[in-house]
């Protein structure tokens, strides 16, 4: 009887502890930053395992509908003869790549949207031009189709952009999300899908690619693939994917200092002393990574090298490609952009005080100085620890890219996508205060694009996309909006900055709508926009570096 009682007591005790552990696990599983959001309420109906794939299909179809709806609006340069805008540039590059030999692509009619993106973009547009020519050859008749804007070509171009995103960017983001919060954080599939919805409905990428019209999602998809392999410690594949992203759009170079520092740090084995750690450098693997980078670039430019008649001609083609990719002669900045140079140019007229060569050196030095902290932090943590949190990669890429955006030569307003997309992946965090900070920078980034979107006639799309992403997170619950405007568990300084920045956004929009700028200062409200945005981006960069140091 005593033995039976003892067994019962043990069973009861173990059951109690098991129940407590299960209860604790369920509470941990349930409490996420999105628990009170409308998007979670909408998708939790698919919590059952056999319904979760349906939730993914519904999400992807909803994203397609959103992007297609934005695509019904105007595009960059529509009706603005004779040069038009980015839409015509992409269409023109399709026709010239289809009709001309590869060796003339970077020389043809440079005054009318001369090709200034790397070869992978040219190959991508060549493929789309071939497909479009099969459907209707008049869309891409070199010369005679210049400036064409009929509904048929618009539909084809919009679908081409959507399909490109569906093939590369969306699957890559899904895989990254699964890898980070499915395996690392032990979160449910529904939580992953909720985060995916927030990432895919991010306004800036939708408004630029599907509204203004570009193919940034392809470059970003290649970059995400590189990040996935980096987290798996597949340094060779990560290098290949990353070089492909650079060879699609040169803006991927914004990530290059960090990936270099990160890969280099992974070639050391952490040991008891710093000297023994540094002595453990795997020279052979470093050489393999370097050779992989070179071979990837050579493979991508090989059509130009093969088509050249001689070695000097091949070098001439490579030089022309580089000249077109990096047009330093255009000046410090072209349009109003929320970076250091444009904002401070109000007080310091750089063009009159410095030569173009001096400005290149200064901007390059400031950019490297800004990229140094995140690269150094990641390098040090990797060589002194045997394991590192995956968030380090996301914070590092984000901070480094923001440094490039803030200080580099020749930055466009659309380039905000480069630092913003890895920053958006921090929505994967289980910390609600982090989520609301990321949503803040999403909102400010969209605000920084407003002058461009207004010029393109996409003001309505800007308002609706920005409202949608905030409603999906906050709904109609006052507590959520309070957390968005005044994030909990953040310093008073950051809370004040966020609250004041939202107030400044409202004031600038009100002035832009209801008050005409002075005749002497026609760009006054645009400068106000870039100044507010620059201040927020700078604070966010500092926040990222601080968070990295605390990991």
XYZ file of C-alpha atoms in Angstrom:
551
model
C 0.000 0.000 0.000
C 2.875 2.328 0.909
C 4.569 1.586 -2.424
C 1.334 2.265 -4.277
C 0.909 5.560 -2.444
C 4.488 6.515 -3.235
C 3.965 5.714 -6.898
C 0.764 7.737 -6.961
C 2.494 10.662 -5.293
C 5.363 10.474 -7.805
C 2.905 10.256 -10.682
C 0.898 13.167 -9.312
C 4.064 15.214 -8.798
C 5.405 14.487 -12.261
C 2.007 15.257 -13.791
C 1.902 18.532 -11.918
C 5.384 19.518 -13.098
C 4.543 18.385 -16.628
C 1.365 20.462 -16.602
C 3.273 23.476 -15.330
C 5.872 23.102 -18.073
C 3.158 22.688 -20.702
C 1.269 25.683 -19.348
C 4.462 27.748 -19.327
C 5.200 26.661 -22.904
C 1.698 27.558 -24.045
C 1.905 30.980 -22.427
C 5.290 31.526 -24.053
C 3.885 30.357 -27.393
C 0.842 32.573 -27.115
C 2.486 35.797 -25.968
C 3.846 37.401 -29.129
C 4.017 41.051 -30.218
C 1.171 40.404 -32.666
C -1.321 38.726 -30.303
C -3.693 41.696 -30.231
C -3.324 42.624 -33.889
C -6.062 42.255 -36.514
C -3.768 40.189 -38.739
C -3.341 37.615 -35.955
C -7.098 37.552 -35.308
C -7.665 37.003 -39.013
C -5.167 34.158 -39.420
C -5.619 32.288 -36.146
C -8.595 30.516 -37.729
C -5.948 28.523 -39.616
C -4.120 27.291 -36.497
C -4.866 23.635 -37.215
C -1.944 21.922 -38.983
C -3.961 20.897 -42.039
C -5.145 24.527 -42.513
C -1.765 26.230 -42.282
C -0.817 25.743 -45.935
C -4.139 27.317 -46.869
C -3.143 30.355 -44.805
C 0.081 30.649 -46.814
C -1.785 30.481 -50.129
C -4.281 33.081 -48.914
C -1.407 35.320 -47.822
C 0.414 35.102 -51.166
C -2.796 35.695 -53.137
C -3.643 38.688 -50.933
C -0.163 40.125 -51.522
C -0.602 39.671 -55.281
C -3.942 41.512 -55.119
C -2.407 44.357 -53.103
C 0.523 44.804 -55.472
C -1.687 44.487 -58.554
C -4.042 47.124 -57.136
C -1.118 49.505 -56.611
C -0.023 48.720 -60.178
C -3.328 50.027 -61.530
C -2.116 53.531 -60.705
C 0.336 55.697 -62.589
C 3.995 54.839 -63.081
C 7.180 56.898 -63.077
C 7.257 59.503 -65.852
C 3.881 58.549 -67.317
C 2.977 61.113 -69.983
C 6.179 63.111 -69.424
C 7.680 63.318 -72.904
C 10.309 63.066 -74.223
C 12.401 61.338 -71.540
C 9.635 59.728 -69.429
C 10.807 57.869 -66.286
C 11.958 54.570 -64.775
C 9.156 52.633 -66.458
C 10.373 53.709 -69.889
C 13.982 53.083 -68.835
C 13.243 49.440 -68.019
C 11.225 48.973 -71.234
C 13.945 50.649 -73.297
C 16.621 48.382 -71.818
C 14.495 45.389 -72.797
C 14.343 46.507 -76.426
C 18.007 47.419 -76.742
C 19.117 44.085 -75.191
C 16.847 42.172 -77.567
C 17.918 43.965 -80.748
C 21.587 44.880 -80.204
C 24.770 42.829 -79.727
C 25.832 42.452 -76.114
C 28.992 44.493 -76.691
C 26.935 47.623 -77.526
C 24.510 47.517 -74.588
C 26.489 49.910 -72.392
C 27.279 52.330 -75.244
C 23.927 52.759 -76.985
C 22.269 56.221 -76.865
C 23.534 57.144 -73.410
C 21.585 60.412 -73.449
C 18.287 58.508 -73.587
C 18.259 56.127 -70.616
C 21.650 54.583 -71.249
C 21.995 51.236 -69.463
C 23.551 51.879 -66.033
C 22.816 48.690 -64.090
C 25.063 45.594 -63.842
C 24.927 42.700 -66.362
C 22.481 40.487 -64.426
C 19.841 43.204 -64.713
C 20.545 43.362 -68.461
C 20.149 39.574 -68.818
C 16.915 39.660 -66.803
C 15.494 42.419 -68.991
C 16.690 40.595 -72.135
C 14.677 37.529 -71.081
C 11.592 39.656 -70.374
C 12.070 41.495 -73.683
C 12.189 38.180 -75.565
C 8.965 37.017 -73.904
C 7.276 40.370 -74.560
C 8.365 40.366 -78.209
C 6.681 36.993 -78.682
C 3.438 38.458 -77.355
C 3.634 41.728 -79.308
C 6.801 42.716 -81.156
C 5.662 46.354 -81.442
C 6.239 46.823 -77.696
C 9.992 46.485 -78.189
C 10.720 47.798 -81.683
C 13.970 49.681 -81.238
C 13.379 53.379 -81.909
C 9.755 53.269 -83.068
C 8.412 52.042 -79.711
C 10.148 54.770 -77.713
C 7.818 56.218 -75.041
C 5.039 53.672 -75.643
C 2.488 53.760 -72.780
C -0.563 51.814 -73.937
C -2.503 49.600 -71.467
C -1.093 46.389 -73.001
C 2.578 47.221 -72.383
C 1.714 48.533 -68.916
C -0.010 45.241 -68.069
C 2.906 43.190 -69.351
C 5.452 45.220 -67.387
C 3.411 45.059 -64.194
C 2.993 41.277 -64.498
C 6.717 40.876 -65.223
C 7.521 42.721 -61.995
C 5.056 40.614 -59.983
C 6.275 37.313 -61.396
C 9.907 38.246 -60.741
C 9.044 38.919 -57.120
C 7.023 35.703 -56.794
C 9.846 33.581 -58.188
C 12.670 34.884 -55.979
C 11.882 37.392 -53.229
C 8.750 35.861 -51.688
C 10.100 32.269 -51.426
C 13.415 33.554 -50.038
C 11.682 35.607 -47.320
C 9.480 32.631 -46.435
C 12.528 30.410 -46.024
C 14.376 32.989 -43.923
C 11.348 33.438 -41.669
C 10.973 29.697 -41.206
C 14.656 29.344 -40.422
C 14.713 32.139 -37.858
C 11.464 31.895 -35.896
C 10.373 28.376 -36.786
C 13.538 26.597 -35.719
C 15.431 29.126 -33.619
C 12.560 30.597 -31.606
C 10.190 27.617 -31.658
C 7.253 29.750 -32.782
C 4.081 28.411 -34.370
C 3.443 28.396 -38.100
C 0.678 30.957 -37.658
C 3.095 33.338 -35.953
C 5.433 32.934 -38.934
C 2.611 33.663 -41.367
C 1.587 36.761 -39.400
C 5.155 38.091 -39.571
C 5.315 37.250 -43.285
C 2.150 39.261 -43.857
C 3.729 42.285 -42.149
C 6.895 41.941 -44.236
C 5.118 41.425 -47.569
C 2.713 44.327 -46.962
C 5.648 46.638 -46.258
C 4.622 49.812 -48.155
C 7.959 51.033 -49.538
C 8.863 48.020 -51.687
C 5.302 47.766 -53.014
C 5.097 51.479 -53.850
C 8.506 51.585 -55.568
C 8.451 48.290 -57.491
C 4.736 47.963 -58.241
C 3.910 51.668 -58.321
C 6.879 53.790 -59.411
C 8.234 50.712 -61.262
C 11.522 48.966 -60.698
C 12.811 45.414 -60.085
C 14.360 45.899 -56.636
C 12.731 42.712 -55.331
C 15.048 40.588 -57.497
C 18.196 42.107 -55.998
C 16.702 41.881 -52.511
C 15.692 38.261 -53.103
C 19.273 37.371 -54.062
C 20.501 39.154 -50.940
C 18.044 37.247 -48.718
C 19.294 33.972 -50.234
C 22.813 35.029 -49.260
C 21.663 35.793 -45.730
C 20.034 32.346 -45.448
C 23.252 30.589 -46.437
C 25.246 32.829 -44.107
C 23.090 31.727 -41.168
C 23.743 28.119 -42.180
C 27.521 28.793 -42.266
C 27.566 27.986 -46.003
C 30.104 30.702 -46.782
C 30.688 29.655 -50.400
C 27.015 29.696 -51.376
C 26.500 32.905 -49.401
C 29.305 34.523 -51.424
C 27.811 33.375 -54.739
C 24.329 34.671 -53.897
C 25.729 37.946 -52.628
C 27.825 38.597 -55.729
C 24.742 37.849 -57.834
C 22.837 40.516 -55.904
C 25.625 43.050 -56.544
C 25.735 42.073 -60.212
C 21.995 42.664 -60.433
C 22.017 46.080 -58.730
C 25.101 47.813 -57.461
C 23.210 49.107 -54.408
C 23.769 45.681 -52.832
C 27.300 46.967 -52.189
C 25.734 48.696 -49.161
C 25.886 45.295 -47.454
C 29.429 44.425 -48.566
C 31.540 45.620 -45.577
C 29.409 43.628 -43.162
C 29.357 40.386 -45.138
C 33.142 40.686 -45.611
C 33.703 41.185 -41.872
C 31.248 38.423 -40.991
C 32.711 35.821 -43.365
C 36.231 36.703 -42.273
C 35.287 36.301 -38.610
C 33.806 32.849 -39.310
C 37.214 31.702 -40.557
C 38.627 31.966 -37.027
C 38.072 29.416 -34.259
C 37.337 31.009 -30.847
C 39.989 29.964 -28.297
C 41.098 30.956 -24.808
C 43.396 33.777 -25.893
C 43.066 36.368 -28.645
C 46.469 35.493 -30.124
C 45.593 31.793 -30.425
C 42.238 32.753 -31.952
C 43.883 34.963 -34.596
C 46.395 32.204 -35.318
C 43.536 29.837 -36.151
C 42.662 31.668 -39.405
C 41.728 29.156 -42.101
C 43.815 30.547 -44.957
C 42.702 27.827 -47.384
C 39.022 28.582 -46.867
C 39.697 32.309 -47.222
C 41.327 31.668 -50.601
C 38.386 29.498 -51.675
C 35.916 32.263 -50.778
C 38.009 34.816 -52.683
C 38.260 32.591 -55.751
C 34.482 31.981 -55.573
C 33.823 35.728 -55.643
C 36.128 36.252 -58.638
C 34.727 33.278 -60.580
C 31.143 34.414 -59.951
C 31.883 37.871 -61.369
C 33.777 36.436 -64.341
C 30.932 34.018 -65.110
C 28.397 36.857 -65.085
C 30.425 39.171 -67.357
C 31.646 36.308 -69.586
C 29.255 37.125 -72.493
C 30.976 40.525 -72.773
C 34.429 38.953 -72.547
C 33.667 36.233 -75.101
C 32.096 38.698 -77.554
C 35.135 40.969 -77.441
C 37.593 40.612 -80.307
C 40.691 40.924 -78.131
C 41.919 41.283 -74.570
C 42.166 45.104 -74.694
C 38.631 45.294 -76.106
C 37.356 43.064 -73.283
C 38.987 45.388 -70.735
C 37.377 48.362 -72.472
C 33.945 46.744 -72.121
C 34.530 46.035 -68.422
C 35.669 49.628 -67.872
C 32.556 50.944 -69.617
C 30.302 48.757 -67.457
C 31.970 50.087 -64.298
C 31.733 53.675 -65.548
C 28.008 53.287 -66.178
C 27.436 51.545 -62.829
C 29.219 54.246 -60.797
C 28.452 57.663 -62.350
C 30.465 59.855 -59.984
C 30.308 62.737 -62.423
C 26.614 63.279 -61.635
C 27.439 65.017 -58.361
C 26.974 64.445 -54.644
C 23.211 63.873 -54.973
C 20.665 64.316 -57.752
C 17.304 64.789 -56.084
C 16.100 65.586 -52.578
C 17.036 62.569 -50.462
C 16.971 62.080 -46.679
C 20.703 61.652 -46.167
C 23.457 63.738 -44.571
C 24.565 65.521 -47.739
C 21.186 66.740 -48.958
C 20.049 67.772 -45.483
C 23.216 69.640 -44.508
C 23.520 71.189 -47.981
C 20.903 73.699 -46.823
C 23.566 75.230 -44.588
C 26.799 74.204 -46.351
C 26.873 74.494 -50.137
C 29.269 71.646 -50.845
C 29.455 72.211 -54.605
C 30.996 75.661 -54.088
C 33.342 74.719 -51.233
C 34.733 71.392 -52.430
C 35.691 69.802 -55.717
C 33.990 66.638 -56.939
C 37.069 64.533 -56.161
C 37.257 65.936 -52.609
C 33.585 65.166 -52.016
C 34.105 61.584 -53.174
C 36.893 61.071 -50.651
C 34.974 62.752 -47.799
C 31.761 60.822 -48.453
C 33.651 57.540 -48.785
C 35.499 58.181 -45.501
C 32.298 59.050 -43.624
C 30.558 55.980 -45.065
C 33.316 53.642 -43.909
C 33.360 55.356 -40.519
C 29.624 54.723 -40.178
C 29.973 51.086 -41.285
C 32.865 50.412 -38.906
C 30.903 49.965 -35.614
C 28.485 47.209 -36.789
C 31.263 45.392 -38.656
C 33.624 45.575 -35.689
C 30.971 44.431 -33.209
C 30.016 41.428 -35.347
C 33.654 40.489 -35.979
C 34.549 40.666 -32.286
C 31.522 38.691 -31.128
C 32.158 35.960 -33.697
C 35.828 35.454 -32.819
C 35.174 35.481 -29.059
C 32.061 33.294 -28.926
C 31.397 29.782 -30.139
C 27.762 30.595 -30.908
C 26.107 33.826 -31.913
C 22.446 34.880 -32.017
C 21.055 35.004 -35.589
C 19.736 38.497 -34.883
C 23.343 39.714 -35.070
C 23.300 39.191 -38.847
C 20.093 41.166 -39.318
C 21.173 44.035 -37.070
C 24.594 44.119 -38.748
C 23.341 44.232 -42.328
C 20.760 46.866 -41.370
C 23.170 49.187 -39.552
C 25.843 48.923 -42.252
C 23.369 49.658 -45.042
C 21.949 52.644 -43.133
C 25.492 54.051 -42.817
C 25.845 53.809 -46.610
C 22.457 55.418 -47.199
C 23.216 58.303 -44.828
C 26.718 59.192 -46.044
C 27.471 57.702 -49.471
C 27.928 59.596 -52.736
C 25.018 59.583 -55.240
C 22.173 58.157 -53.126
C 18.618 58.163 -54.496
C 15.462 58.345 -52.395
C 14.465 54.868 -53.642
C 17.692 53.457 -52.195
C 16.072 53.533 -48.744
C 14.844 50.038 -49.626
C 18.378 48.650 -49.242
C 18.726 49.316 -45.483
C 14.999 49.109 -44.828
C 14.364 45.514 -45.950
C 16.829 43.830 -43.536
C 15.549 46.206 -40.835
C 12.025 44.977 -41.539
C 13.156 41.415 -40.766
C 13.493 42.544 -37.147
C 9.708 42.184 -37.025
C 10.660 38.568 -36.341
C 11.572 39.705 -32.829
C 9.542 38.428 -29.877
C 9.989 41.816 -28.186
C 6.979 44.054 -28.818
C 8.999 47.213 -28.153
C 11.373 46.248 -30.990
C 8.438 45.542 -33.305
C 6.970 49.011 -32.768
C 10.362 50.671 -33.352
C 10.660 48.793 -36.654
C 7.144 49.851 -37.589
C 8.145 53.433 -36.813
C 11.081 53.299 -39.213
C 8.839 51.656 -41.829
C 6.459 54.598 -41.522
C 9.252 57.188 -41.683
C 10.757 55.460 -44.729
C 7.420 55.611 -46.528
C 7.155 59.279 -45.527
C 10.620 59.961 -46.995
C 9.367 58.608 -50.338
C 6.306 60.860 -50.366
C 7.805 63.659 -52.573
C 8.716 61.063 -55.214
C 5.352 59.297 -54.958
C 3.498 62.597 -55.135
C 5.423 63.463 -58.291
C 4.433 60.068 -59.761
C 0.749 60.591 -58.903
C 0.799 57.808 -56.300
C -0.389 59.830 -53.313
C -3.538 57.726 -52.820
C -1.553 54.485 -52.933
C 0.882 55.945 -50.378
C -1.934 56.777 -47.958
C -3.718 53.432 -48.297
C -0.588 51.242 -48.079
C 0.678 53.128 -45.020
C -2.715 52.912 -43.338
C -3.022 49.199 -44.136
C 0.296 48.155 -42.561
C -0.438 50.147 -39.395
C -3.998 48.850 -39.152
C -2.804 45.248 -39.525
C -0.575 45.820 -36.493
C -2.783 48.059 -34.333
C -6.367 47.665 -35.519
C -8.798 49.863 -33.604
C -7.289 49.183 -30.178
C -6.101 52.294 -28.402
C -3.456 50.389 -26.436
C -1.804 49.245 -29.668
C -1.731 52.740 -31.128
C -0.310 54.059 -27.849
C 2.454 51.439 -28.047
C 3.127 52.460 -31.661
C 3.385 56.157 -30.865
C 5.137 55.682 -27.498
C 6.848 52.237 -27.476
C 7.143 50.568 -24.091
C 10.469 49.351 -22.681
C 12.425 51.960 -24.629
C 14.407 54.879 -23.255
C 12.599 58.152 -22.668
C 14.814 59.760 -25.307
C 13.769 57.263 -27.999
C 10.122 57.475 -26.972
C 10.257 61.259 -27.293
C 11.986 61.067 -30.687
C 9.379 58.657 -32.029
C 6.436 60.675 -30.741
C 7.829 63.979 -31.974
C 8.680 62.495 -35.379
C 5.091 61.337 -35.895
C 3.927 64.854 -34.983
C 6.435 66.315 -37.454
C 5.151 63.975 -40.198
C 1.596 65.237 -39.642
C 2.723 68.883 -39.680
C 4.776 68.484 -42.885
C 1.894 66.727 -44.655
C -0.545 69.427 -43.531
C 1.767 72.176 -44.795
C 2.265 70.364 -48.099
C -1.483 70.002 -48.644
C -2.811 73.340 -47.385
C 0.044 75.866 -47.653
C 1.937 76.833 -50.796
C 5.700 77.138 -50.262
C 7.270 80.594 -50.793
C 8.117 81.372 -54.403
C 11.743 81.825 -53.410
C 11.846 78.355 -51.782
C 9.653 76.050 -53.890
C 11.208 72.911 -52.341
C 10.716 74.026 -48.736
C 8.264 71.270 -47.765
C 10.403 68.659 -49.508
C 13.439 69.823 -47.524
C 11.335 69.648 -44.354
C 10.459 66.052 -45.296
C 14.066 65.034 -45.895
C 15.254 66.761 -42.713
C 12.737 64.968 -40.499
C 13.470 61.661 -42.212
C 17.247 62.107 -41.950
C 16.998 62.814 -38.212
C 14.914 59.658 -37.683
C 17.195 57.486 -39.825
C 20.249 58.703 -37.901
C 18.640 57.877 -34.563
C 17.579 54.480 -35.843
C 21.125 53.739 -36.999
C 22.429 54.517 -33.507
C 19.702 52.332 -31.993
C 20.720 49.418 -34.234
C 24.378 49.715 -33.224
C 23.392 49.858 -29.549
C 21.168 46.771 -29.886
C 24.019 44.922 -31.612
C 26.349 45.690 -28.729
C 23.814 44.237 -26.282
C 23.362 40.888 -28.067
